[in-house]
PDB file of C-alpha atoms in Angstrom:
ATOM      1  CA  MET T  20     -15.877  -2.572 -10.706  1.00 96.00           C
ATOM      2  CA  LYS T  21     -14.681  -0.707  -6.939  1.00 98.00           C
ATOM      3  CA  GLY T  22     -11.937   0.966  -6.154  1.00 98.00           C
ATOM      4  CA  ILE T  23     -10.041   1.495  -2.772  1.00 98.00           C
ATOM      5  CA  LEU T  24      -8.202   5.140  -2.206  1.00 98.00           C
ATOM      6  CA  LEU T  25      -4.937   4.555  -0.147  1.00 97.00           C
ATOM      7  CA  ALA T  26      -4.256   7.198   1.673  1.00 95.00           C
ATOM      8  CA  GLY T  27      -1.912   5.842   4.535  1.00 87.00           C
ATOM      9  CA  GLY T  28       1.560   6.013   5.274  1.00 80.00           C
ATOM     10  CA  SER T  29       3.604   8.875   7.624  1.00 75.00           C
ATOM     11  CA  GLY T  30       4.259  11.313   4.512  1.00 78.00           C
ATOM     12  CA  THR T  31       7.441  12.220   6.122  1.00 83.00           C
ATOM     13  CA  ARG T  32       8.654  13.900   3.010  1.00 85.00           C
ATOM     14  CA  LEU T  33       6.441  16.710   3.926  1.00 88.00           C
ATOM     15  CA  SER T  34       6.666  16.709   7.155  1.00 85.00           C
ATOM     16  CA  PRO T  35       6.572  19.246   9.252  1.00 89.00           C
ATOM     17  CA  MET T  36       3.415  19.606   7.637  1.00 87.00           C
ATOM     18  CA  THR T  37       2.010  15.815   7.793  1.00 86.00           C
ATOM     19  CA  LEU T  38       2.962  16.315  11.897  1.00 85.00           C
ATOM     20  CA  ALA T  39      -0.617  17.845  12.148  1.00 85.00           C
ATOM     21  CA  ALA T  40      -2.289  16.429   9.179  1.00 87.00           C
ATOM     22  CA  SER T  41      -2.410  13.478   6.563  1.00 92.00           C
ATOM     23  CA  LYS T  42      -0.472  14.172   3.450  1.00 93.00           C
ATOM     24  CA  GLN T  43      -4.194  13.215   1.659  1.00 94.00           C
ATOM     25  CA  LEU T  44      -5.919  16.157   3.475  1.00 95.00           C
ATOM     26  CA  LEU T  45      -3.452  18.913   2.412  1.00 95.00           C
ATOM     27  CA  PRO T  46      -4.323  21.426  -0.319  1.00 95.00           C
ATOM     28  CA  VAL T  47      -3.181  21.256  -3.962  1.00 96.00           C
ATOM     29  CA  TYR T  48      -4.529  24.490  -4.478  1.00 96.00           C
ATOM     30  CA  ASP T  49      -8.413  24.693  -3.279  1.00 95.00           C
ATOM     31  CA  LYS T  50      -8.878  21.370  -2.651  1.00 97.00           C
ATOM     32  CA  PRO T  51      -7.943  18.547  -0.441  1.00 97.00           C
ATOM     33  CA  MET T  52      -5.215  15.999  -2.025  1.00 96.00           C
ATOM     34  CA  ILE T  53      -7.439  13.285  -2.055  1.00 97.00           C
ATOM     35  CA  TYR T  54     -10.138  15.214  -4.001  1.00 98.00           C
ATOM     36  CA  TYR T  55      -7.812  14.675  -7.147  1.00 98.00           C
ATOM     37  CA  PRO T  56      -7.622  10.406  -6.982  1.00 98.00           C
ATOM     38  CA  LEU T  57     -11.596  10.161  -5.622  1.00 98.00           C
ATOM     39  CA  SER T  58     -12.007  12.261  -9.203  1.00 98.00           C
ATOM     40  CA  THR T  59     -10.469  10.034 -11.017  1.00 97.00           C
ATOM     41  CA  LEU T  60     -12.140   6.795  -9.814  1.00 98.00           C
ATOM     42  CA  MET T  61     -15.464   8.628 -10.262  1.00 97.00           C
ATOM     43  CA  LEU T  62     -14.473   9.197 -14.073  1.00 97.00           C
ATOM     44  CA  ALA T  63     -14.229   5.039 -14.338  1.00 96.00           C
ATOM     45  CA  GLY T  64     -17.301   4.473 -13.316  1.00 96.00           C
ATOM     46  CA  ILE T  65     -16.909   3.582  -9.827  1.00 97.00           C
ATOM     47  CA  ARG T  66     -18.877   4.217  -7.283  1.00 98.00           C
ATOM     48  CA  ASP T  67     -18.145   1.845  -4.210  1.00 98.00           C
ATOM     49  CA  ILE T  68     -15.110   3.089  -2.595  1.00 98.00           C
ATOM     50  CA  LEU T  69     -13.089   1.628   0.359  1.00 98.00           C
ATOM     51  CA  VAL T  70     -10.789   4.600   2.150  1.00 98.00           C
ATOM     52  CA  ILE T  71      -8.180   2.853   3.549  1.00 98.00           C
ATOM     53  CA  SER T  72      -5.481   5.024   6.054  1.00 97.00           C
ATOM     54  CA  THR T  73      -4.197   5.083   9.396  1.00 95.00           C
ATOM     55  CA  PRO T  74      -5.937   4.797  12.383  1.00 94.00           C
ATOM     56  CA  ALA T  75      -5.074   8.358  13.908  1.00 93.00           C
ATOM     57  CA  ASP T  76      -6.126  10.177  10.198  1.00 94.00           C
ATOM     58  CA  LEU T  77      -9.253   7.906   9.139  1.00 96.00           C
ATOM     59  CA  PRO T  78     -11.658  10.406  11.423  1.00 96.00           C
ATOM     60  CA  GLN T  79     -10.674  12.864   9.533  1.00 96.00           C
ATOM     61  CA  PHE T  80     -11.636  11.457   6.336  1.00 97.00           C
ATOM     62  CA  ARG T  81     -14.919  10.108   6.733  1.00 97.00           C
ATOM     63  CA  ARG T  82     -15.451  13.791   8.444  1.00 97.00           C
ATOM     64  CA  LEU T  83     -14.151  15.555   5.235  1.00 97.00           C
ATOM     65  CA  LEU T  84     -16.315  12.351   2.655  1.00 97.00           C
ATOM     66  CA  GLY T  85     -18.805  10.793   5.044  1.00 97.00           C
ATOM     67  CA  ASP T  86     -20.904   8.001   3.634  1.00 97.00           C
ATOM     68  CA  GLY T  87     -20.391   9.235  -0.122  1.00 97.00           C
ATOM     69  CA  LYS T  88     -23.964   9.383  -0.698  1.00 97.00           C
ATOM     70  CA  ARG T  89     -23.907  13.220  -1.551  1.00 96.00           C
ATOM     71  CA  LEU T  90     -21.867  12.289  -3.882  1.00 97.00           C
ATOM     72  CA  GLY T  91     -23.847   9.606  -4.841  1.00 97.00           C
ATOM     73  CA  LEU T  92     -21.378   6.977  -4.155  1.00 98.00           C
ATOM     74  CA  ARG T  93     -20.934   4.806  -1.307  1.00 98.00           C
ATOM     75  CA  ILE T  94     -17.855   5.138   0.741  1.00 98.00           C
ATOM     76  CA  ALA T  95     -16.169   2.567   3.423  1.00 98.00           C
ATOM     77  CA  TYR T  96     -13.478   2.682   5.803  1.00 98.00           C
ATOM     78  CA  ALA T  97     -10.400   0.657   6.505  1.00 98.00           C
ATOM     79  CA  GLU T  98      -8.054   0.905   8.902  1.00 96.00           C
ATOM     80  CA  GLN T  99      -3.841   0.426   7.722  1.00 94.00           C
ATOM     81  CA  PRO T 100      -2.298  -0.009  11.251  1.00 90.00           C
ATOM     82  CA  ARG T 101       1.258  -0.145   9.683  1.00 90.00           C
ATOM     83  CA  PRO T 102       2.384   0.841   6.201  1.00 89.00           C
ATOM     84  CA  GLU T 103       3.514  -2.228   4.758  1.00 91.00           C
ATOM     85  CA  GLY T 104       3.730  -1.253   1.460  1.00 92.00           C
ATOM     86  CA  ILE T 105       1.332  -0.622  -1.586  1.00 95.00           C
ATOM     87  CA  ALA T 106       0.163  -3.967  -2.327  1.00 96.00           C
ATOM     88  CA  GLN T 107      -0.930  -4.759   1.143  1.00 96.00           C
ATOM     89  CA  ALA T 108      -3.983  -2.684   0.633  1.00 97.00           C
ATOM     90  CA  PHE T 109      -5.947  -5.767  -1.196  1.00 97.00           C
ATOM     91  CA  LEU T 110      -4.947  -7.311   1.831  1.00 96.00           C
ATOM     92  CA  ILE T 111      -6.763  -5.082   4.103  1.00 97.00           C
ATOM     93  CA  GLY T 112      -9.318  -4.841   1.900  1.00 97.00           C
ATOM     94  CA  HIS T 113      -9.763  -8.192   0.961  1.00 96.00           C
ATOM     95  CA  ASP T 114     -13.370  -8.955   2.649  1.00 96.00           C
ATOM     96  CA  TRP T 115     -14.359  -5.688   0.982  1.00 97.00           C
ATOM     97  CA  ILE T 116     -13.404  -6.752  -2.446  1.00 97.00           C
ATOM     98  CA  ALA T 117     -15.235 -10.127  -1.932  1.00 95.00           C
ATOM     99  CA  GLY T 118     -13.827 -11.405  -5.534  1.00 93.00           C
ATOM    100  CA  SER T 119     -14.823  -8.109  -7.782  1.00 96.00           C
ATOM    101  CA  PRO T 120     -12.792  -6.654  -9.792  1.00 97.00           C
ATOM    102  CA  CYS T 121     -11.177  -3.623  -8.326  1.00 98.00           C
ATOM    103  CA  ALA T 122      -9.212  -0.476  -8.687  1.00 98.00           C
ATOM    104  CA  LEU T 123      -6.261   0.722  -6.695  1.00 98.00           C
ATOM    105  CA  ALA T 124      -5.544   5.293  -6.747  1.00 98.00           C
ATOM    106  CA  LEU T 125      -2.850   6.430  -4.715  1.00 97.00           C
ATOM    107  CA  GLY T 126      -4.240   8.973  -2.367  1.00 95.00           C
ATOM    108  CA  ASP T 127      -1.199  11.313  -3.731  1.00 94.00           C
ATOM    109  CA  ASN T 128      -1.797  11.132  -7.193  1.00 95.00           C
ATOM    110  CA  LEU T 129      -3.180  13.822  -9.846  1.00 96.00           C
ATOM    111  CA  ILE T 130      -4.073  12.856 -13.620  1.00 95.00           C
ATOM    112  CA  PHE T 131      -5.026  15.209 -15.684  1.00 94.00           C
ATOM    113  CA  ALA T 132      -5.694  14.494 -19.683  1.00 88.00           C
ATOM    114  CA  ASP T 133      -8.253  15.179 -22.512  1.00 82.00           C
ATOM    115  CA  HIS T 134     -10.519  12.156 -22.855  1.00 85.00           C
ATOM    116  CA  LEU T 135      -9.075  10.605 -19.277  1.00 89.00           C
ATOM    117  CA  SER T 136     -12.436   9.405 -18.500  1.00 91.00           C
ATOM    118  CA  ASP T 137     -12.634   7.250 -21.743  1.00 92.00           C
ATOM    119  CA  LEU T 138      -8.460   5.554 -21.138  1.00 92.00           C
ATOM    120  CA  LEU T 139     -10.212   4.939 -17.609  1.00 95.00           C
ATOM    121  CA  ARG T 140     -13.738   3.280 -18.823  1.00 95.00           C
ATOM    122  CA  ARG T 141     -11.430   0.706 -21.251  1.00 94.00           C
ATOM    123  CA  ALA T 142      -9.677  -0.084 -18.503  1.00 95.00           C
ATOM    124  CA  SER T 143     -12.605  -0.725 -15.673  1.00 95.00           C
ATOM    125  CA  ALA T 144     -14.042  -2.562 -18.789  1.00 94.00           C
ATOM    126  CA  ARG T 145     -11.542  -5.166 -19.137  1.00 93.00           C
ATOM    127  CA  ALA T 146     -12.995  -8.514 -17.884  1.00 90.00           C
ATOM    128  CA  GLN T 147      -9.875 -10.181 -17.477  1.00 94.00           C
ATOM    129  CA  GLY T 148      -6.354  -8.936 -16.464  1.00 96.00           C
ATOM    130  CA  ALA T 149      -4.692  -5.403 -15.511  1.00 97.00           C
ATOM    131  CA  THR T 150      -3.906  -2.190 -16.723  1.00 97.00           C
ATOM    132  CA  VAL T 151      -1.706   0.437 -15.452  1.00 97.00           C
ATOM    133  CA  PHE T 152      -0.833   3.348 -17.180  1.00 96.00           C
ATOM    134  CA  ALA T 153       3.046   5.068 -17.723  1.00 95.00           C
ATOM    135  CA  TYR T 154       3.879   8.669 -18.078  1.00 95.00           C
ATOM    136  CA  ARG T 155       7.642   9.774 -19.331  1.00 94.00           C
ATOM    137  CA  VAL T 156       9.693  10.962 -16.398  1.00 93.00           C
ATOM    138  CA  ARG T 157      13.259  12.162 -16.353  1.00 92.00           C
ATOM    139  CA  ASP T 158      13.966  10.778 -13.163  1.00 91.00           C
ATOM    140  CA  PRO T 159      13.044   7.009 -13.506  1.00 93.00           C
ATOM    141  CA  GLU T 160      14.816   5.230 -10.899  1.00 92.00           C
ATOM    142  CA  ARG T 161      12.558   6.904  -8.287  1.00 89.00           C
ATOM    143  CA  TYR T 162       9.429   4.720  -9.670  1.00 91.00           C
ATOM    144  CA  GLY T 163       8.683   1.477 -10.812  1.00 92.00           C
ATOM    145  CA  VAL T 164       9.593   1.506 -14.266  1.00 95.00           C
ATOM    146  CA  VAL T 165       8.076  -0.528 -17.581  1.00 95.00           C
ATOM    147  CA  SER T 166      10.568  -1.641 -20.297  1.00 94.00           C
ATOM    148  CA  PHE T 167       9.283  -2.554 -23.477  1.00 94.00           C
ATOM    149  CA  ASP T 168      10.036  -4.456 -26.715  1.00 92.00           C
ATOM    150  CA  ALA T 169      10.569  -3.365 -30.492  1.00 89.00           C
ATOM    151  CA  ALA T 170       7.090  -3.962 -30.367  1.00 87.00           C
ATOM    152  CA  GLY T 171       5.526  -1.965 -28.038  1.00 87.00           C
ATOM    153  CA  ARG T 172       4.631  -4.463 -25.574  1.00 90.00           C
ATOM    154  CA  ALA T 173       5.452  -4.681 -21.912  1.00 93.00           C
ATOM    155  CA  VAL T 174       8.179  -6.835 -20.879  1.00 94.00           C
ATOM    156  CA  ASP T 175       9.193  -6.330 -17.585  1.00 94.00           C
ATOM    157  CA  ILE T 176       8.741  -3.984 -14.385  1.00 94.00           C
ATOM    158  CA  VAL T 177      11.560  -3.158 -11.681  1.00 93.00           C
ATOM    159  CA  GLU T 178      11.181  -0.997  -8.237  1.00 91.00           C
ATOM    160  CA  LYS T 179      13.149   1.822  -8.266  1.00 91.00           C
ATOM    161  CA  PRO T 180      16.233   0.595 -10.441  1.00 92.00           C
ATOM    162  CA  ALA T 181      19.441   1.760  -9.918  1.00 91.00           C
ATOM    163  CA  ALA T 182      19.980   1.329 -13.578  1.00 92.00           C
ATOM    164  CA  PRO T 183      16.525   2.238 -15.455  1.00 92.00           C
ATOM    165  CA  GLN T 184      15.888   0.181 -18.804  1.00 92.00           C
ATOM    166  CA  SER T 185      13.328   2.881 -20.101  1.00 94.00           C
ATOM    167  CA  ASN T 186      11.854   6.561 -18.677  1.00 94.00           C
ATOM    168  CA  TRP T 187       8.354   4.773 -18.267  1.00 96.00           C
ATOM    169  CA  ALA T 188       6.864   4.905 -14.681  1.00 95.00           C
ATOM    170  CA  VAL T 189       4.325   3.377 -13.748  1.00 96.00           C
ATOM    171  CA  THR T 190       1.619   6.235 -12.169  1.00 96.00           C
ATOM    172  CA  GLY T 191      -0.141   5.653  -9.082  1.00 95.00           C
ATOM    173  CA  LEU T 192      -3.479   4.113 -10.558  1.00 97.00           C
ATOM    174  CA  TYR T 193      -4.051   0.594 -11.209  1.00 98.00           C
ATOM    175  CA  PHE T 194      -7.075  -1.570 -12.308  1.00 98.00           C
ATOM    176  CA  TYR T 195      -7.134  -5.105 -12.021  1.00 98.00           C
ATOM    177  CA  ASP T 196      -9.455  -8.174 -12.446  1.00 97.00           C
ATOM    178  CA  ALA T 197     -11.242 -10.410  -9.861  1.00 96.00           C
ATOM    179  CA  ARG T 198      -8.098 -12.311  -8.935  1.00 96.00           C
ATOM    180  CA  VAL T 199      -6.144  -9.430  -7.451  1.00 97.00           C
ATOM    181  CA  SER T 200      -7.039 -10.608  -4.013  1.00 93.00           C
ATOM    182  CA  ASP T 201      -5.589 -14.192  -4.664  1.00 94.00           C
ATOM    183  CA  PHE T 202      -2.513 -13.013  -6.304  1.00 96.00           C
ATOM    184  CA  ALA T 203      -1.785  -9.979  -3.623  1.00 96.00           C
ATOM    185  CA  THR T 204      -1.485 -13.232  -1.494  1.00 95.00           C
ATOM    186  CA  ARG T 205       1.263 -14.399  -3.210  1.00 95.00           C
ATOM    187  CA  ILE T 206       3.473 -11.526  -2.686  1.00 94.00           C
ATOM    188  CA  ARG T 207       6.378 -11.871   0.098  1.00 95.00           C
ATOM    189  CA  PRO T 208       8.170  -8.337   1.706  1.00 92.00           C
ATOM    190  CA  SER T 209      10.951  -6.960  -0.737  1.00 90.00           C
ATOM    191  CA  ALA T 210      14.029  -5.664   0.478  1.00 86.00           C
ATOM    192  CA  ARG T 211      12.631  -3.054   1.796  1.00 87.00           C
ATOM    193  CA  GLY T 212       9.715  -4.808   3.857  1.00 88.00           C
ATOM    194  CA  GLU T 213       7.443  -3.723   1.832  1.00 90.00           C
ATOM    195  CA  LEU T 214       4.447  -5.874  -0.471  1.00 93.00           C
ATOM    196  CA  GLU T 215       5.166  -4.018  -3.402  1.00 94.00           C
ATOM    197  CA  ILE T 216       2.453  -2.913  -5.830  1.00 96.00           C
ATOM    198  CA  THR T 217       5.530  -4.073  -8.546  1.00 94.00           C
ATOM    199  CA  ASP T 218       5.466  -7.549  -7.767  1.00 95.00           C
ATOM    200  CA  LEU T 219       1.698  -7.696  -8.032  1.00 96.00           C
ATOM    201  CA  ASN T 220       1.729  -6.035 -11.028  1.00 96.00           C
ATOM    202  CA  ARG T 221       4.700  -8.720 -12.589  1.00 95.00           C
ATOM    203  CA  LEU T 222       2.379 -11.265 -11.536  1.00 96.00           C
ATOM    204  CA  TYR T 223      -0.259 -10.153 -13.869  1.00 97.00           C
ATOM    205  CA  LEU T 224       3.281  -9.554 -16.314  1.00 96.00           C
ATOM    206  CA  GLU T 225       3.945 -12.593 -16.178  1.00 95.00           C
ATOM    207  CA  ASP T 226       0.730 -14.531 -16.713  1.00 93.00           C
ATOM    208  CA  GLY T 227       0.631 -12.167 -20.035  1.00 93.00           C
ATOM    209  CA  SER T 228      -2.863 -10.479 -18.913  1.00 95.00           C
ATOM    210  CA  LEU T 229      -1.172  -7.298 -18.079  1.00 96.00           C
ATOM    211  CA  GLU T 230      -1.928  -4.216 -20.033  1.00 95.00           C
ATOM    212  CA  VAL T 231       0.378  -1.051 -20.063  1.00 96.00           C
ATOM    213  CA  GLU T 232      -1.461   2.210 -21.243  1.00 93.00           C
ATOM    214  CA  ARG T 233       1.309   4.996 -22.274  1.00 93.00           C
ATOM    215  CA  LEU T 234       0.463   8.395 -21.270  1.00 92.00           C
ATOM    216  CA  GLY T 235       1.605  10.757 -24.121  1.00 85.00           C
ATOM    217  CA  ARG T 236       1.776  14.337 -24.699  1.00 84.00           C
ATOM    218  CA  GLY T 237      -0.943  16.321 -23.256  1.00 84.00           C
ATOM    219  CA  CYS T 238      -1.393  14.426 -20.467  1.00 90.00           C
ATOM    220  CA  ALA T 239      -0.014  15.250 -16.768  1.00 92.00           C
ATOM    221  CA  TRP T 240       0.595  13.117 -13.996  1.00 94.00           C
ATOM    222  CA  LEU T 241       1.594  14.649 -10.726  1.00 92.00           C
ATOM    223  CA  ASP T 242       2.639  12.770  -7.348  1.00 87.00           C
ATOM    224  CA  ALA T 243       2.206  15.275  -4.636  1.00 88.00           C
ATOM    225  CA  GLY T 244       3.958  13.615  -2.195  1.00 85.00           C
ATOM    226  CA  THR T 245       7.227  16.338  -1.439  1.00 89.00           C
ATOM    227  CA  PRO T 246       7.529  20.156  -1.473  1.00 93.00           C
ATOM    228  CA  ASP T 247       8.080  20.690  -5.063  1.00 92.00           C
ATOM    229  CA  SER T 248       5.709  18.446  -5.873  1.00 92.00           C
ATOM    230  CA  LEU T 249       3.083  19.756  -4.198  1.00 94.00           C
ATOM    231  CA  LEU T 250       3.645  23.534  -5.349  1.00 96.00           C
ATOM    232  CA  GLN T 251       3.992  21.959  -8.893  1.00 95.00           C
ATOM    233  CA  ALA T 252       0.870  20.355  -8.677  1.00 95.00           C
ATOM    234  CA  ALA T 253      -1.150  23.298  -6.990  1.00 96.00           C
ATOM    235  CA  THR T 254       0.016  25.635  -9.725  1.00 96.00           C
ATOM    236  CA  PHE T 255      -1.320  22.895 -12.390  1.00 95.00           C
ATOM    237  CA  VAL T 256      -4.300  22.874 -11.242  1.00 96.00           C
ATOM    238  CA  GLN T 257      -4.535  27.070 -10.972  1.00 96.00           C
ATOM    239  CA  THR T 258      -3.273  27.539 -14.193  1.00 95.00           C
ATOM    240  CA  ILE T 259      -6.168  25.248 -15.581  1.00 94.00           C
ATOM    241  CA  GLN T 260      -8.769  26.429 -13.555  1.00 94.00           C
ATOM    242  CA  SER T 261      -8.165  30.469 -13.935  1.00 93.00           C
ATOM    243  CA  ARG T 262      -7.192  30.311 -17.123  1.00 92.00           C
ATOM    244  CA  GLN T 263      -9.418  27.846 -19.117  1.00 90.00           C
ATOM    245  CA  GLY T 264     -12.142  27.983 -16.625  1.00 89.00           C
ATOM    246  CA  MET T 265     -12.103  23.694 -15.754  1.00 90.00           C
ATOM    247  CA  LEU T 266     -12.561  22.505 -13.248  1.00 94.00           C
ATOM    248  CA  VAL T 267      -9.868  19.872 -11.905  1.00 96.00           C
ATOM    249  CA  GLY T 268     -10.122  17.548  -9.453  1.00 96.00           C
ATOM    250  CA  CYS T 269     -13.416  18.337  -8.019  1.00 97.00           C
ATOM    251  CA  PRO T 270     -16.070  15.004  -7.131  1.00 97.00           C
ATOM    252  CA  GLU T 271     -18.712  17.121  -7.020  1.00 97.00           C
ATOM    253  CA  GLU T 272     -18.685  18.216 -10.439  1.00 97.00           C
ATOM    254  CA  VAL T 273     -17.609  14.720 -11.855  1.00 97.00           C
ATOM    255  CA  ALA T 274     -20.798  13.535 -10.076  1.00 98.00           C
ATOM    256  CA  PHE T 275     -22.616  16.565 -11.515  1.00 97.00           C
ATOM    257  CA  ARG T 276     -21.818  15.665 -14.630  1.00 96.00           C
ATOM    258  CA  LEU T 277     -22.243  12.201 -14.810  1.00 96.00           C
ATOM    259  CA  GLY T 278     -26.015  12.202 -13.288  1.00 96.00           C
ATOM    260  CA  HIS T 279     -24.959  10.894  -9.803  1.00 97.00           C
ATOM    261  CA  ILE T 280     -26.339  14.566  -8.166  1.00 97.00           C
ATOM    262  CA  ASP T 281     -28.458  16.834  -9.751  1.00 96.00           C
ATOM    263  CA  ALA T 282     -28.775  20.971  -9.849  1.00 96.00           C
ATOM    264  CA  ASP T 283     -29.898  21.958  -6.970  1.00 96.00           C
ATOM    265  CA  ALA T 284     -27.646  19.260  -5.208  1.00 96.00           C
ATOM    266  CA  LEU T 285     -24.857  20.871  -6.942  1.00 97.00           C
ATOM    267  CA  ARG T 286     -26.062  24.462  -6.104  1.00 96.00           C
ATOM    268  CA  GLN T 287     -26.491  23.123  -1.952  1.00 95.00           C
ATOM    269  CA  HIS T 288     -22.651  22.218  -2.658  1.00 95.00           C
ATOM    270  CA  ALA T 289     -21.782  25.593  -4.048  1.00 96.00           C
ATOM    271  CA  ARG T 290     -23.969  27.456  -0.508  1.00 95.00           C
ATOM    272  CA  SER T 291     -21.546  25.055   1.665  1.00 94.00           C
ATOM    273  CA  LEU T 292     -18.689  27.104   0.160  1.00 93.00           C
ATOM    274  CA  GLY T 293     -19.804  30.362   0.680  1.00 90.00           C
ATOM    275  CA  LYS T 294     -17.660  33.309  -0.986  1.00 90.00           C
ATOM    276  CA  THR T 295     -15.218  31.263  -2.726  1.00 94.00           C
ATOM    277  CA  GLU T 296     -13.648  30.748  -6.426  1.00 93.00           C
ATOM    278  CA  LEU T 297     -15.078  27.326  -6.400  1.00 95.00           C
ATOM    279  CA  GLY T 298     -18.257  28.139  -4.747  1.00 95.00           C
ATOM    280  CA  GLN T 299     -18.648  29.974  -7.356  1.00 94.00           C
ATOM    281  CA  MET T 300     -17.221  28.003 -10.093  1.00 94.00           C
ATOM    282  CA  LEU T 301     -19.663  24.904  -8.978  1.00 96.00           C
ATOM    283  CA  ALA T 302     -22.572  27.378  -8.493  1.00 95.00           C
ATOM    284  CA  ASP T 303     -21.908  28.959 -12.190  1.00 94.00           C
ATOM    285  CA  LEU T 304     -21.878  24.622 -13.286  1.00 94.00           C
ATOM    286  CA  ALA T 305     -25.329  24.575 -11.787  1.00 95.00           C
ATOM    287  CA  ASP T 306     -26.885  27.349 -13.574  1.00 92.00           C
ATOM    288  CA  GLY T 307     -25.687  26.044 -16.660  1.00 86.00           C
ATOM    289  CA  HIS T 308     -23.196  28.758 -16.783  1.00 69.00           C
ATOM    290  CA  GLN T 309     -20.023  26.423 -17.611  1.00 66.00           C
ATOM    291  CA  ALA T 310     -19.757  24.390 -20.125  1.00 57.00           C
TER     292      ALA T 310
END
C-alpha cells in the first residue's frame, strides 16, 4: 500500500501565521505538524509516500523530508495548484498511485491511541473496500459525520450537516483499495466547489465495502487547524512526552522501532538535533535507555 500526505491549502484559519509558512510546517510542541500524520502512515507499514502541497510550499517540505531515505522511506512530491477538495489528492496522484491501494492522511491531523499500529495495519491489509476512522466529538457539524444502524453498521455519511444524525466525525485518515483513483474520477464538485472526501467515502458505502472503525476511550484525535486546536495538540504532546517519557509523532523513532534504520543512524539523527530534549530522547532510545 502507498500513502499520500495532503499538506496543501491556504491555512486561512491560522492566519497570519500561515502568511509566512505552510500550516503543516508549524510546530506542534517540538516537531513540525506534518511529522504526526507521517508517523501514522509509517505505523501502518507504508513506506512509499507522496507529499502534495502548493507550488510555493513544496520546496520547504523537500528541505524538511528529502527523499525519505534517512527514514527508510521513498518520498515523492506533487503540486496542488489550487485547493479543490481533499479527494483531489487522488486525481493529482493518479499516475503515482498506478493502480495500487492507497491511504490518505491529512497534514494537520494527529491520532494517538494504544495499539494504534494494530488498527492501522488491519486497515492497510484489507484487500477490498475502504476503511475510515470515526471519533466522537461535541461539534459534529464541523466535520463529515457518519451515522450507524442498531447493529453498528454505517448507513450514511454527510459532510458538515446542519442537523447531525450522530456525534461521530470521520477523522483525516483514510484507507482505500486499488479502485480509489477510478472512484475519485466519478466525484463532482459540491456546492462549495470542492471534491469532497465524504463523496468518495459514500461511493464505498453504497458499494457495501466501507468499514468504519470507531476510536473510543484511550484514543485522541486532534485537528490542529485552528489556533485553539493547535495549542491543544501541542499541550497534549508535551504532556505525554514529559509525564510518560513516550515520544509522540516522531518519524525517527518509528523508523527505528520498525527496523527501517539502525541505532547508529538514530544516534546521527539525535546529534543533528543538538542539545534539544527531543535529541536526548532519541539518543536514549538508540542506547537502549528508553522502553
